[in-house]
Amino acid sequence: MKVAFLASEVIPYAKTGGLADVAGALPKFLTGLGADVRVFMPFYREVGKKNLPLVSVIDSASLEVNGETLAYRVLAHCADGVTTYFVDRPEYFDRDQLYGTPAGDYPDNGERFGFFCRAALETMRTVGFPPDVIHAHDWQSALTFAYLKFPYAGDAFFGRTRTVFTIHNLAYQGLFDKAVLGSVGLPSSLFNMNDLEFFGQVNALKAGILYSSAVTTVSPRYSREIQTPAFGCGLDGLLRSRSGALHGILNGVDYRDWDPATDKLIPHKFAPADLAGKKVCRDELAREFGLAAPADLPVAGMVTRLAGQKGLDIVCEALDALLGLGLTLVILGTGEQKIQDFLLAAQKKHPKRIGLKIAFDERIAHTIYAGSDLFLIPSRYEPCGLTQMYAMKYGTVPVVRATGGLDDSVQEFDAKTGSGNGFKFAEAAPGPLVEAAGRAAAGFKRPAEWRTLVGNAMAADFSWSRSAAEYLALYKKLAAA
Ligand code: ADP
Ligand code: GLC
């Protein structure tokens, strides 16, 4: 089974969120199941800075787009049995960020990622890799399927190729002026509502939903939610029309990177049988952030994009009440200026109770997962969410809004039966968040009960093996059809 995997971010090369974790881990697990997976991503400036032993696969190639000749080359890197091909066109990808600056998205994102998709298809041809399945992720890779369906229709090289499109976040759709079609080499006739037009713009995500053999999203509950107006971001009707081809497959965790027993980024290793190291991590976290963090009151961590999706506004509104419960808060994040400003001011006011770092920092993230007692995720929507799964492995109890993958992966703790691995609340509002955090804070004061809960969280198994097998079964079903 030959699988070509397209994603705009992949660990360990480039990451802004969970897509990178998934696109880094899933190919390894598919390889372990016997698939031949090749990953395609852009050669960003930050990939170049990593000084990897890269191999040049295509020294010079070009695409004709709109009468212009656009040059590129292709580099490759192999790790854990998976080859990743990097599309290198400095004009498009040698930039400070992946998608844009704090001032906004790069204005040529349509051209950048359209080019990436087409160059990836041409690379498959040049290296002699006719895929059984092309699996593309999010809007940045979605135009792949518009190329296959139109300019590449009848191309014998892709004659047997089936296609899978995964939606990691329906809210990011890749919306552009209709002129983008010409600038990426797609027919302007696609600007109609049955193809890529969407409220007067071109919608790249629609190409993934419309033209792929199967559409997946990253949790069963989110696959149902996105077919409703409340979560459908204007595409619920289209998604309902494809419901027969739509699957929800829960993301997994690569426990080689996320296990407190082997994690090199945390102050002290620990395992379910001996949690002494977790206390060392907690003390070190408090020291690093200058927090008082009394031992009898819980430390609640957050590692998150500071964006509306993640319910940070709810946390801001609930802040005084959360402090009133006795919680110490530790937040690591980057994102919206007004959320940053609010949190920075709150931190100044309560320096011993609130720890805050505005940064994207892998080591600090691991330190927070390891050193916290609770983990807050009050998302307004959450396609899957990985941070609750990471937190659980580190014995850090999630307090989450019951939506999307958060609802699928967290079960409410029941002190009577000793079952469950976290706390949930239904409505995205400060009151319900504070109530759920209050249940957690009360449980924290009952050590025997808390030990059971922490044990349940650490025992939850979200390993990729199960989900990778589900993807492989889907590929096989499509290939056989
Ligand atoms: P999303 O992709 O919507 O941001 P996920 O929960 O799927 O949410 O994944 C977020 C990923 O990004 C996790 O690996 C998390 O640890 C990481 N992350 C988020 N913010 C930061 C940050 N400021 N520093 C380091 N890692 C972060
Ligand atoms: C998106 C979603 C997140 C999901 C991640 C990986 O960024 O917001 O919920 O876990 O993709 O699939």
PDB file of C-alpha atoms and ligand atoms in Angstrom, residues 15-19 21 169 251 258 303-305 309-310 332-334 357 359-362 365 369 382-388 390, ligand 1:
ATOM      1  CA  LYS A  15       4.852  22.873  14.136  1.00  0.00           C
ATOM      2  CA  THR A  16       2.226  25.395  15.120  1.00  0.00           C
ATOM      3  CA  GLY A  17      -0.360  22.957  16.535  1.00  0.00           C
ATOM      4  CA  GLY A  18      -1.755  19.454  16.693  1.00  0.00           C
ATOM      5  CA  LEU A  19      -1.695  18.877  12.920  1.00  0.00           C
ATOM      6  CA  ASP A  21       1.915  16.018  15.874  1.00  0.00           C
ATOM      7  CA  ASN A 169     -10.226  22.244  11.897  1.00  0.00           C
ATOM      8  CA  ASN A 251      -6.237  11.004  16.967  1.00  0.00           C
ATOM      9  CA  TRP A 258       4.906  11.742  25.470  1.00  0.00           C
ATOM     10  CA  VAL A 303      -0.720  24.825  26.957  1.00  0.00           C
ATOM     11  CA  THR A 304      -2.652  26.397  24.162  1.00  0.00           C
ATOM     12  CA  ARG A 305      -3.053  28.686  21.209  1.00  0.00           C
ATOM     13  CA  GLN A 309     -11.560  28.365  19.725  1.00  0.00           C
ATOM     14  CA  LYS A 310      -9.762  27.493  22.941  1.00  0.00           C
ATOM     15  CA  LEU A 332       1.868  28.755  28.143  1.00  0.00           C
ATOM     16  CA  GLY A 333       0.560  30.116  24.868  1.00  0.00           C
ATOM     17  CA  THR A 334       0.834  32.402  21.896  1.00  0.00           C
ATOM     18  CA  LYS A 357       4.734  32.558  29.437  1.00  0.00           C
ATOM     19  CA  ALA A 359       5.990  31.697  23.839  1.00  0.00           C
ATOM     20  CA  PHE A 360       5.934  28.504  21.794  1.00  0.00           C
ATOM     21  CA  ASP A 361       8.273  26.308  23.792  1.00  0.00           C
ATOM     22  CA  GLU A 362       8.352  22.513  23.721  1.00  0.00           C
ATOM     23  CA  ALA A 365       5.036  22.615  27.525  1.00  0.00           C
ATOM     24  CA  TYR A 369       2.045  18.696  31.535  1.00  0.00           C
ATOM     25  CA  GLU A 382     -12.381  20.984  19.586  1.00  0.00           C
ATOM     26  CA  PRO A 383     -11.971  18.688  16.566  1.00  0.00           C
ATOM     27  CA  CYS A 384      -9.879  16.307  18.658  1.00  0.00           C
ATOM     28  CA  GLY A 385      -7.500  18.003  21.050  1.00  0.00           C
ATOM     29  CA  LEU A 386      -4.246  16.356  21.957  1.00  0.00           C
ATOM     30  CA  THR A 387      -3.368  18.245  25.131  1.00  0.00           C
ATOM     31  CA  GLN A 388      -5.950  16.405  27.272  1.00  0.00           C
ATOM     32  CA  TYR A 390      -0.863  14.283  26.894  1.00  0.00           C
TER      33      TYR A 390
HETATM   34  P1  ADP B   1      -4.566  22.748  18.184  1.00  0.00           P
HETATM   35  O1  ADP B   1      -3.942  21.971  17.107  1.00  0.00           O
HETATM   36  O2  ADP B   1      -5.966  23.150  17.912  1.00  0.00           O
HETATM   37  O3  ADP B   1      -3.745  23.909  18.637  1.00  0.00           O
HETATM   38  P2  ADP B   1      -4.143  20.344  19.821  1.00  0.00           P
HETATM   39  O4  ADP B   1      -4.567  20.060  21.212  1.00  0.00           O
HETATM   40  O5  ADP B   1      -4.505  19.344  18.808  1.00  0.00           O
HETATM   41  O6  ADP B   1      -4.705  21.806  19.475  1.00  0.00           O
HETATM   42  O7  ADP B   1      -2.567  20.440  19.711  1.00  0.00           O
HETATM   43  C1  ADP B   1      -1.815  21.470  20.243  1.00  0.00           C
HETATM   44  C2  ADP B   1      -0.361  21.040  20.178  1.00  0.00           C
HETATM   45  O8  ADP B   1       0.456  22.207  20.203  1.00  0.00           O
HETATM   46  C3  ADP B   1       0.082  20.205  21.367  1.00  0.00           C
HETATM   47  O9  ADP B   1       1.182  19.404  20.974  1.00  0.00           O
HETATM   48  C4  ADP B   1       0.534  21.261  22.362  1.00  0.00           C
HETATM   49  O10 ADP B   1       1.428  20.751  23.324  1.00  0.00           O
HETATM   50  C5  ADP B   1       1.208  22.233  21.422  1.00  0.00           C
HETATM   51  N1  ADP B   1       1.253  23.624  21.869  1.00  0.00           N
HETATM   52  C6  ADP B   1       0.253  24.538  21.847  1.00  0.00           C
HETATM   53  N2  ADP B   1       0.688  25.729  22.298  1.00  0.00           N
HETATM   54  C7  ADP B   1       1.997  25.572  22.595  1.00  0.00           C
HETATM   55  C8  ADP B   1       3.013  26.437  23.092  1.00  0.00           C
HETATM   56  N3  ADP B   1       2.763  27.711  23.369  1.00  0.00           N
HETATM   57  N4  ADP B   1       4.259  25.935  23.272  1.00  0.00           N
HETATM   58  C9  ADP B   1       4.518  24.627  22.996  1.00  0.00           C
HETATM   59  N5  ADP B   1       3.604  23.764  22.538  1.00  0.00           N
HETATM   60  C10 ADP B   1       2.363  24.222  22.326  1.00  0.00           C
END
